[in-house]
Amino acid sequence: MKKMYCRILAALLCVLCLSGCGNVHTYMTYTYNVSTGDSVDIKLDTSDDYQLTSDLPFEISKDGQLLTSGSFINADGYQMYAGAVEEDENASLLENGSTDTIEYFMWNYNNSEYNYAILIKNSQTGVLLGNTVSEESAKEVFNRLQISLN
């Protein structure tokens, strides 16, 4: 009877170990030295075949399809985009918020571009992300990113 319990326990442990393998995440990080003098880390969750390039502007793709392009802006540029979104009748603010490391807002331009302006806290550096695929695609890419000072 004791051997049977040991076998059942061993089988359950194997099932638990294997079930955890489906949630494996992989990441790619590049560090960029930008014109503001800051060194910025862009980290992307590359699970499900997402890719990040090291070139500038950097690009994020999935299964070989370009989804989002990103470039660096300064804090004044972040404020300029905020004002432009507010004043342009073809732009509509979709969301804004902050995390421990960034402030951001997302807007739609002309129902064809889904953009994020991101300001890295405690810096003069921001990131601009542009996506022409869809709002859902833009949000998925944004949620896969971690942006911080190096």
Short mmCIF file of N, CA and C in Angstrom, two decimals:
data_model
loop_
_atom_site.label_atom_id
_atom_site.label_comp_id
_atom_site.label_asym_id
_atom_site.label_seq_id
_atom_site.Cartn_x
_atom_site.Cartn_y
_atom_site.Cartn_z
N MET A 1 0.81 -1.18 0.00
CA MET A 1 0.00 0.00 0.00
C MET A 1 0.87 1.27 0.00
N LYS A 2 1.96 1.20 0.77
CA LYS A 2 2.87 2.33 0.85
C LYS A 2 3.50 2.62 -0.50
N LYS A 3 3.84 1.57 -1.27
CA LYS A 3 4.43 1.76 -2.60
C LYS A 3 3.43 2.43 -3.54
N MET A 4 2.15 2.09 -3.41
CA MET A 4 1.14 2.67 -4.28
C MET A 4 1.01 4.18 -3.99
N TYR A 5 1.03 4.58 -2.72
CA TYR A 5 0.97 5.99 -2.36
C TYR A 5 2.19 6.74 -2.89
N CYS A 6 3.34 6.10 -2.80
CA CYS A 6 4.57 6.73 -3.32
C CYS A 6 4.48 6.94 -4.82
N ARG A 7 3.92 5.96 -5.54
CA ARG A 7 3.78 6.09 -7.00
C ARG A 7 2.77 7.18 -7.35
N ILE A 8 1.68 7.24 -6.61
CA ILE A 8 0.68 8.26 -6.88
C ILE A 8 1.26 9.65 -6.60
N LEU A 9 1.98 9.78 -5.49
CA LEU A 9 2.62 11.04 -5.16
C LEU A 9 3.63 11.45 -6.23
N ALA A 10 4.43 10.49 -6.69
CA ALA A 10 5.41 10.77 -7.74
C ALA A 10 4.72 11.20 -9.02
N ALA A 11 3.62 10.55 -9.37
CA ALA A 11 2.88 10.91 -10.59
C ALA A 11 2.29 12.32 -10.45
N LEU A 12 1.75 12.66 -9.29
CA LEU A 12 1.21 14.00 -9.08
C LEU A 12 2.30 15.06 -9.16
N LEU A 13 3.45 14.78 -8.62
CA LEU A 13 4.57 15.72 -8.70
C LEU A 13 4.98 15.96 -10.15
N CYS A 14 5.02 14.89 -10.94
CA CYS A 14 5.36 15.03 -12.37
C CYS A 14 4.33 15.90 -13.08
N VAL A 15 3.05 15.67 -12.80
CA VAL A 15 2.00 16.47 -13.44
C VAL A 15 2.13 17.93 -13.04
N LEU A 16 2.37 18.22 -11.77
CA LEU A 16 2.53 19.60 -11.32
C LEU A 16 3.74 20.27 -11.96
N CYS A 17 4.83 19.54 -12.06
CA CYS A 17 6.04 20.10 -12.68
C CYS A 17 5.82 20.41 -14.15
N LEU A 18 5.17 19.52 -14.86
CA LEU A 18 4.94 19.71 -16.28
C LEU A 18 3.91 20.80 -16.55
N SER A 19 2.91 20.94 -15.69
CA SER A 19 1.89 21.97 -15.91
C SER A 19 2.48 23.36 -15.75
N GLY A 20 3.50 23.52 -14.96
CA GLY A 20 4.15 24.81 -14.78
C GLY A 20 4.97 25.23 -15.98
N CYS A 21 5.33 24.31 -16.86
CA CYS A 21 6.18 24.62 -18.01
C CYS A 21 5.47 25.46 -19.05
N GLY A 22 4.13 25.46 -19.06
CA GLY A 22 3.39 26.23 -20.05
C GLY A 22 3.44 27.72 -19.81
N ASN A 23 3.88 28.17 -18.66
CA ASN A 23 3.89 29.58 -18.32
C ASN A 23 5.29 30.18 -18.34
N VAL A 24 6.16 29.64 -19.16
CA VAL A 24 7.53 30.13 -19.25
C VAL A 24 7.55 31.43 -20.06
N HIS A 25 8.18 32.44 -19.51
CA HIS A 25 8.33 33.71 -20.20
C HIS A 25 9.80 33.91 -20.54
N THR A 26 10.03 34.46 -21.71
CA THR A 26 11.37 34.82 -22.12
C THR A 26 11.39 36.34 -22.33
N TYR A 27 12.57 36.92 -22.16
CA TYR A 27 12.70 38.37 -22.25
C TYR A 27 13.92 38.74 -23.08
N MET A 28 13.83 39.92 -23.68
CA MET A 28 14.95 40.51 -24.41
C MET A 28 15.08 41.95 -23.91
N THR A 29 16.29 42.35 -23.56
CA THR A 29 16.51 43.70 -23.05
C THR A 29 17.63 44.37 -23.84
N TYR A 30 17.39 45.62 -24.21
CA TYR A 30 18.45 46.43 -24.81
C TYR A 30 18.59 47.70 -23.98
N THR A 31 19.81 48.16 -23.88
CA THR A 31 20.10 49.42 -23.20
C THR A 31 20.47 50.44 -24.26
N TYR A 32 19.80 51.58 -24.21
CA TYR A 32 20.03 52.64 -25.18
C TYR A 32 20.59 53.86 -24.45
N ASN A 33 21.64 54.44 -24.99
CA ASN A 33 22.18 55.70 -24.50
C ASN A 33 21.57 56.80 -25.37
N VAL A 34 20.75 57.63 -24.77
CA VAL A 34 19.96 58.59 -25.54
C VAL A 34 20.52 60.00 -25.40
N SER A 35 20.04 60.89 -26.24
CA SER A 35 20.60 62.25 -26.34
C SER A 35 20.43 63.06 -25.06
N THR A 36 19.53 62.67 -24.18
CA THR A 36 19.34 63.40 -22.92
C THR A 36 20.46 63.08 -21.92
N GLY A 37 21.30 62.11 -22.26
CA GLY A 37 22.35 61.66 -21.36
C GLY A 37 21.95 60.47 -20.51
N ASP A 38 20.69 60.07 -20.59
CA ASP A 38 20.22 58.92 -19.83
C ASP A 38 20.54 57.61 -20.55
N SER A 39 20.66 56.58 -19.76
CA SER A 39 20.80 55.22 -20.26
C SER A 39 19.50 54.50 -19.92
N VAL A 40 18.80 54.02 -20.94
CA VAL A 40 17.45 53.49 -20.76
C VAL A 40 17.41 52.02 -21.15
N ASP A 41 16.80 51.22 -20.27
CA ASP A 41 16.57 49.80 -20.56
C ASP A 41 15.16 49.62 -21.10
N ILE A 42 15.08 48.94 -22.24
CA ILE A 42 13.80 48.52 -22.81
C ILE A 42 13.79 47.00 -22.74
N LYS A 43 12.87 46.46 -21.96
CA LYS A 43 12.77 45.01 -21.77
C LYS A 43 11.42 44.55 -22.32
N LEU A 44 11.45 43.53 -23.18
CA LEU A 44 10.24 43.02 -23.82
C LEU A 44 10.04 41.56 -23.46
N ASP A 45 8.83 41.21 -23.07
CA ASP A 45 8.45 39.82 -22.89
C ASP A 45 8.32 39.23 -24.29
N THR A 46 9.23 38.35 -24.67
CA THR A 46 9.28 37.81 -26.02
C THR A 46 8.55 36.48 -26.16
N SER A 47 7.83 36.07 -25.13
CA SER A 47 7.02 34.86 -25.24
C SER A 47 6.06 35.01 -26.42
N ASP A 48 5.66 33.92 -27.01
CA ASP A 48 4.73 33.91 -28.15
C ASP A 48 5.32 34.57 -29.39
N ASP A 49 6.65 34.51 -29.54
CA ASP A 49 7.35 34.95 -30.75
C ASP A 49 7.35 36.46 -30.97
N TYR A 50 7.36 37.24 -29.90
CA TYR A 50 7.58 38.69 -30.01
C TYR A 50 9.08 38.93 -30.09
N GLN A 51 9.47 39.96 -30.85
CA GLN A 51 10.88 40.29 -31.03
C GLN A 51 11.08 41.80 -30.89
N LEU A 52 12.27 42.17 -30.43
CA LEU A 52 12.67 43.56 -30.26
C LEU A 52 13.99 43.76 -30.99
N THR A 53 14.10 44.86 -31.76
CA THR A 53 15.36 45.14 -32.44
C THR A 53 16.19 46.10 -31.60
N SER A 54 17.48 46.12 -31.85
CA SER A 54 18.38 47.02 -31.12
C SER A 54 18.57 48.35 -31.83
N ASP A 55 18.16 48.42 -33.09
CA ASP A 55 18.32 49.66 -33.88
C ASP A 55 17.39 50.74 -33.38
N LEU A 56 17.68 51.97 -33.77
CA LEU A 56 16.78 53.09 -33.52
C LEU A 56 16.25 53.60 -34.84
N PRO A 57 14.99 53.85 -35.00
CA PRO A 57 13.97 53.52 -34.02
C PRO A 57 13.90 52.01 -33.83
N PHE A 58 13.61 51.59 -32.56
CA PHE A 58 13.49 50.16 -32.31
C PHE A 58 12.13 49.68 -32.79
N GLU A 59 12.08 48.41 -33.13
CA GLU A 59 10.84 47.84 -33.65
C GLU A 59 10.47 46.61 -32.86
N ILE A 60 9.16 46.42 -32.70
CA ILE A 60 8.63 45.24 -32.01
C ILE A 60 7.74 44.53 -33.01
N SER A 61 8.00 43.25 -33.17
CA SER A 61 7.24 42.45 -34.12
C SER A 61 6.78 41.16 -33.47
N LYS A 62 5.83 40.51 -34.13
CA LYS A 62 5.35 39.20 -33.70
C LYS A 62 5.20 38.35 -34.94
N ASP A 63 5.77 37.17 -34.88
CA ASP A 63 5.72 36.26 -36.04
C ASP A 63 6.19 36.94 -37.32
N GLY A 64 7.17 37.85 -37.19
CA GLY A 64 7.73 38.53 -38.36
C GLY A 64 6.94 39.74 -38.82
N GLN A 65 5.78 40.04 -38.21
CA GLN A 65 4.99 41.20 -38.61
C GLN A 65 5.30 42.37 -37.69
N LEU A 66 5.68 43.50 -38.29
CA LEU A 66 5.95 44.71 -37.52
C LEU A 66 4.67 45.20 -36.86
N LEU A 67 4.73 45.40 -35.54
CA LEU A 67 3.58 45.90 -34.79
C LEU A 67 3.78 47.33 -34.33
N THR A 68 4.94 47.61 -33.73
CA THR A 68 5.17 48.90 -33.08
C THR A 68 6.58 49.39 -33.36
N SER A 69 6.70 50.69 -33.59
CA SER A 69 8.00 51.35 -33.69
C SER A 69 8.14 52.27 -32.50
N GLY A 70 9.36 52.36 -31.98
CA GLY A 70 9.60 53.19 -30.82
C GLY A 70 10.81 54.09 -31.00
N SER A 71 10.72 55.29 -30.45
CA SER A 71 11.84 56.22 -30.48
C SER A 71 11.87 56.98 -29.16
N PHE A 72 12.96 57.67 -28.93
CA PHE A 72 13.13 58.41 -27.69
C PHE A 72 12.82 59.88 -27.91
N ILE A 73 12.22 60.47 -26.90
CA ILE A 73 11.91 61.90 -26.90
C ILE A 73 12.38 62.46 -25.56
N ASN A 74 12.43 63.78 -25.48
CA ASN A 74 12.77 64.39 -24.19
C ASN A 74 11.49 64.77 -23.46
N ALA A 75 11.62 65.24 -22.24
CA ALA A 75 10.45 65.57 -21.42
C ALA A 75 9.60 66.66 -22.08
N ASP A 76 10.24 67.61 -22.74
CA ASP A 76 9.49 68.65 -23.45
C ASP A 76 8.66 68.04 -24.58
N GLY A 77 9.22 67.04 -25.26
CA GLY A 77 8.48 66.35 -26.31
C GLY A 77 7.25 65.63 -25.77
N TYR A 78 7.40 65.05 -24.59
CA TYR A 78 6.26 64.39 -23.94
C TYR A 78 5.13 65.40 -23.71
N GLN A 79 5.48 66.57 -23.19
CA GLN A 79 4.49 67.62 -22.94
C GLN A 79 3.90 68.14 -24.24
N MET A 80 4.72 68.23 -25.28
CA MET A 80 4.24 68.68 -26.59
C MET A 80 3.19 67.72 -27.13
N TYR A 81 3.44 66.41 -27.04
CA TYR A 81 2.46 65.43 -27.50
C TYR A 81 1.18 65.50 -26.68
N ALA A 82 1.30 65.71 -25.37
CA ALA A 82 0.11 65.82 -24.52
C ALA A 82 -0.76 66.99 -24.97
N GLY A 83 -0.12 68.13 -25.25
CA GLY A 83 -0.86 69.30 -25.72
C GLY A 83 -1.47 69.08 -27.10
N ALA A 84 -0.74 68.44 -27.98
CA ALA A 84 -1.23 68.20 -29.34
C ALA A 84 -2.44 67.28 -29.33
N VAL A 85 -2.42 66.24 -28.50
CA VAL A 85 -3.55 65.32 -28.42
C VAL A 85 -4.78 66.05 -27.91
N GLU A 86 -4.57 66.96 -26.95
CA GLU A 86 -5.68 67.71 -26.38
C GLU A 86 -6.31 68.66 -27.40
N GLU A 87 -5.49 69.23 -28.27
CA GLU A 87 -5.96 70.24 -29.20
C GLU A 87 -6.40 69.70 -30.56
N ASP A 88 -5.93 68.56 -30.98
CA ASP A 88 -6.20 68.04 -32.32
C ASP A 88 -7.54 67.30 -32.34
N GLU A 89 -8.44 67.74 -33.20
CA GLU A 89 -9.76 67.10 -33.28
C GLU A 89 -9.70 65.68 -33.84
N ASN A 90 -8.62 65.32 -34.49
CA ASN A 90 -8.46 63.96 -35.02
C ASN A 90 -7.84 63.00 -34.01
N ALA A 91 -7.48 63.51 -32.85
CA ALA A 91 -6.85 62.69 -31.81
C ALA A 91 -7.80 62.51 -30.64
N SER A 92 -7.80 61.31 -30.09
CA SER A 92 -8.63 61.09 -28.89
C SER A 92 -7.82 60.31 -27.86
N LEU A 93 -7.82 60.84 -26.65
CA LEU A 93 -7.12 60.21 -25.55
C LEU A 93 -7.85 58.92 -25.18
N LEU A 94 -7.11 57.81 -25.10
CA LEU A 94 -7.71 56.51 -24.78
C LEU A 94 -7.45 56.09 -23.35
N GLU A 95 -6.27 56.43 -22.84
CA GLU A 95 -5.95 56.04 -21.47
C GLU A 95 -4.72 56.81 -21.01
N ASN A 96 -4.59 56.96 -19.70
CA ASN A 96 -3.37 57.52 -19.13
C ASN A 96 -3.17 56.90 -17.76
N GLY A 97 -1.93 56.93 -17.31
CA GLY A 97 -1.65 56.32 -16.02
C GLY A 97 -0.18 56.41 -15.67
N SER A 98 0.20 55.68 -14.64
CA SER A 98 1.59 55.65 -14.23
C SER A 98 1.89 54.34 -13.52
N THR A 99 3.16 54.02 -13.48
CA THR A 99 3.67 52.87 -12.74
C THR A 99 4.77 53.41 -11.83
N ASP A 100 5.52 52.51 -11.23
CA ASP A 100 6.64 52.95 -10.39
C ASP A 100 7.71 53.68 -11.19
N THR A 101 7.84 53.37 -12.49
CA THR A 101 8.94 53.91 -13.27
C THR A 101 8.54 54.87 -14.38
N ILE A 102 7.25 54.90 -14.76
CA ILE A 102 6.85 55.73 -15.90
C ILE A 102 5.50 56.41 -15.67
N GLU A 103 5.29 57.49 -16.42
CA GLU A 103 3.97 58.10 -16.64
C GLU A 103 3.69 57.91 -18.13
N TYR A 104 2.43 57.74 -18.49
CA TYR A 104 2.13 57.51 -19.90
C TYR A 104 0.72 57.95 -20.25
N PHE A 105 0.50 58.14 -21.54
CA PHE A 105 -0.85 58.28 -22.07
C PHE A 105 -0.89 57.62 -23.44
N MET A 106 -2.07 57.14 -23.79
CA MET A 106 -2.29 56.49 -25.08
C MET A 106 -3.37 57.28 -25.82
N TRP A 107 -3.16 57.43 -27.12
CA TRP A 107 -4.17 58.11 -27.92
C TRP A 107 -4.30 57.45 -29.28
N ASN A 108 -5.45 57.72 -29.86
CA ASN A 108 -5.76 57.25 -31.21
C ASN A 108 -5.71 58.48 -32.10
N TYR A 109 -5.08 58.35 -33.25
CA TYR A 109 -5.06 59.44 -34.20
C TYR A 109 -5.76 58.99 -35.47
N ASN A 110 -6.84 59.66 -35.81
CA ASN A 110 -7.55 59.43 -37.06
C ASN A 110 -8.04 57.99 -37.20
N ASN A 111 -8.29 57.32 -36.10
CA ASN A 111 -8.73 55.92 -36.10
C ASN A 111 -7.82 55.00 -36.90
N SER A 112 -6.54 55.38 -37.01
CA SER A 112 -5.61 54.54 -37.76
C SER A 112 -4.26 54.36 -37.07
N GLU A 113 -3.98 55.17 -36.06
CA GLU A 113 -2.72 55.05 -35.31
C GLU A 113 -3.06 54.96 -33.83
N TYR A 114 -2.35 54.09 -33.16
CA TYR A 114 -2.53 53.90 -31.71
C TYR A 114 -1.17 54.11 -31.08
N ASN A 115 -1.03 55.23 -30.37
CA ASN A 115 0.27 55.69 -29.92
C ASN A 115 0.33 55.80 -28.40
N TYR A 116 1.54 55.65 -27.89
CA TYR A 116 1.83 55.89 -26.48
C TYR A 116 2.94 56.91 -26.38
N ALA A 117 2.78 57.86 -25.47
CA ALA A 117 3.88 58.73 -25.06
C ALA A 117 4.17 58.36 -23.62
N ILE A 118 5.43 58.11 -23.33
CA ILE A 118 5.86 57.59 -22.03
C ILE A 118 6.97 58.50 -21.51
N LEU A 119 6.85 58.93 -20.26
CA LEU A 119 7.88 59.72 -19.61
C LEU A 119 8.48 58.87 -18.50
N ILE A 120 9.78 58.68 -18.53
CA ILE A 120 10.46 57.90 -17.50
C ILE A 120 10.64 58.79 -16.29
N LYS A 121 10.14 58.33 -15.16
CA LYS A 121 10.22 59.12 -13.93
C LYS A 121 11.67 59.39 -13.54
N ASN A 122 11.89 60.54 -12.93
CA ASN A 122 13.21 60.97 -12.47
C ASN A 122 14.21 61.11 -13.61
N SER A 123 13.69 61.50 -14.78
CA SER A 123 14.58 61.69 -15.92
C SER A 123 14.01 62.77 -16.83
N GLN A 124 14.75 63.09 -17.86
CA GLN A 124 14.29 64.00 -18.90
C GLN A 124 14.03 63.24 -20.20
N THR A 125 13.80 61.93 -20.07
CA THR A 125 13.69 61.06 -21.24
C THR A 125 12.31 60.43 -21.32
N GLY A 126 11.82 60.34 -22.54
CA GLY A 126 10.56 59.68 -22.81
C GLY A 126 10.69 58.73 -23.98
N VAL A 127 9.65 57.97 -24.19
CA VAL A 127 9.59 57.02 -25.30
C VAL A 127 8.28 57.26 -26.03
N LEU A 128 8.34 57.22 -27.34
CA LEU A 128 7.16 57.34 -28.18
C LEU A 128 6.97 56.03 -28.91
N LEU A 129 5.80 55.42 -28.77
CA LEU A 129 5.48 54.15 -29.44
C LEU A 129 4.36 54.39 -30.43
N GLY A 130 4.51 53.89 -31.64
CA GLY A 130 3.48 54.01 -32.67
C GLY A 130 3.09 52.65 -33.21
N ASN A 131 1.79 52.41 -33.31
CA ASN A 131 1.26 51.13 -33.79
C ASN A 131 0.12 51.42 -34.74
N THR A 132 0.20 50.88 -35.96
CA THR A 132 -0.87 51.08 -36.94
C THR A 132 -1.71 49.83 -37.14
N VAL A 133 -1.50 48.81 -36.32
CA VAL A 133 -2.25 47.55 -36.47
C VAL A 133 -3.62 47.67 -35.83
N SER A 134 -3.67 47.90 -34.52
CA SER A 134 -4.95 48.00 -33.81
C SER A 134 -4.70 48.49 -32.39
N GLU A 135 -5.77 48.92 -31.74
CA GLU A 135 -5.68 49.33 -30.35
C GLU A 135 -5.25 48.15 -29.48
N GLU A 136 -5.83 46.98 -29.74
CA GLU A 136 -5.49 45.79 -28.95
C GLU A 136 -4.02 45.43 -29.10
N SER A 137 -3.51 45.51 -30.32
CA SER A 137 -2.10 45.22 -30.58
C SER A 137 -1.20 46.20 -29.83
N ALA A 138 -1.55 47.48 -29.88
CA ALA A 138 -0.75 48.50 -29.20
C ALA A 138 -0.73 48.24 -27.69
N LYS A 139 -1.87 47.91 -27.12
CA LYS A 139 -1.94 47.64 -25.68
C LYS A 139 -1.17 46.38 -25.31
N GLU A 140 -1.24 45.36 -26.14
CA GLU A 140 -0.50 44.12 -25.87
C GLU A 140 1.00 44.39 -25.85
N VAL A 141 1.49 45.13 -26.83
CA VAL A 141 2.91 45.46 -26.87
C VAL A 141 3.29 46.28 -25.63
N PHE A 142 2.51 47.31 -25.33
CA PHE A 142 2.81 48.15 -24.17
C PHE A 142 2.87 47.32 -22.89
N ASN A 143 1.93 46.42 -22.72
CA ASN A 143 1.90 45.59 -21.51
C ASN A 143 3.05 44.60 -21.42
N ARG A 144 3.70 44.33 -22.54
CA ARG A 144 4.86 43.43 -22.55
C ARG A 144 6.17 44.17 -22.27
N LEU A 145 6.12 45.50 -22.25
CA LEU A 145 7.33 46.30 -22.08
C LEU A 145 7.58 46.69 -20.63
N GLN A 146 8.84 46.76 -20.29
CA GLN A 146 9.30 47.36 -19.04
C GLN A 146 10.35 48.38 -19.44
N ILE A 147 10.10 49.63 -19.05
CA ILE A 147 11.00 50.73 -19.42
C ILE A 147 11.52 51.36 -18.15
N SER A 148 12.84 51.49 -18.06
CA SER A 148 13.42 52.06 -16.84
C SER A 148 14.80 52.65 -17.14
N LEU A 149 15.26 53.49 -16.24
CA LEU A 149 16.63 53.99 -16.32
C LEU A 149 17.58 52.86 -15.98
N ASN A 150 18.70 52.84 -16.64
CA ASN A 150 19.72 51.81 -16.36
C ASN A 150 20.55 52.24 -15.18
#
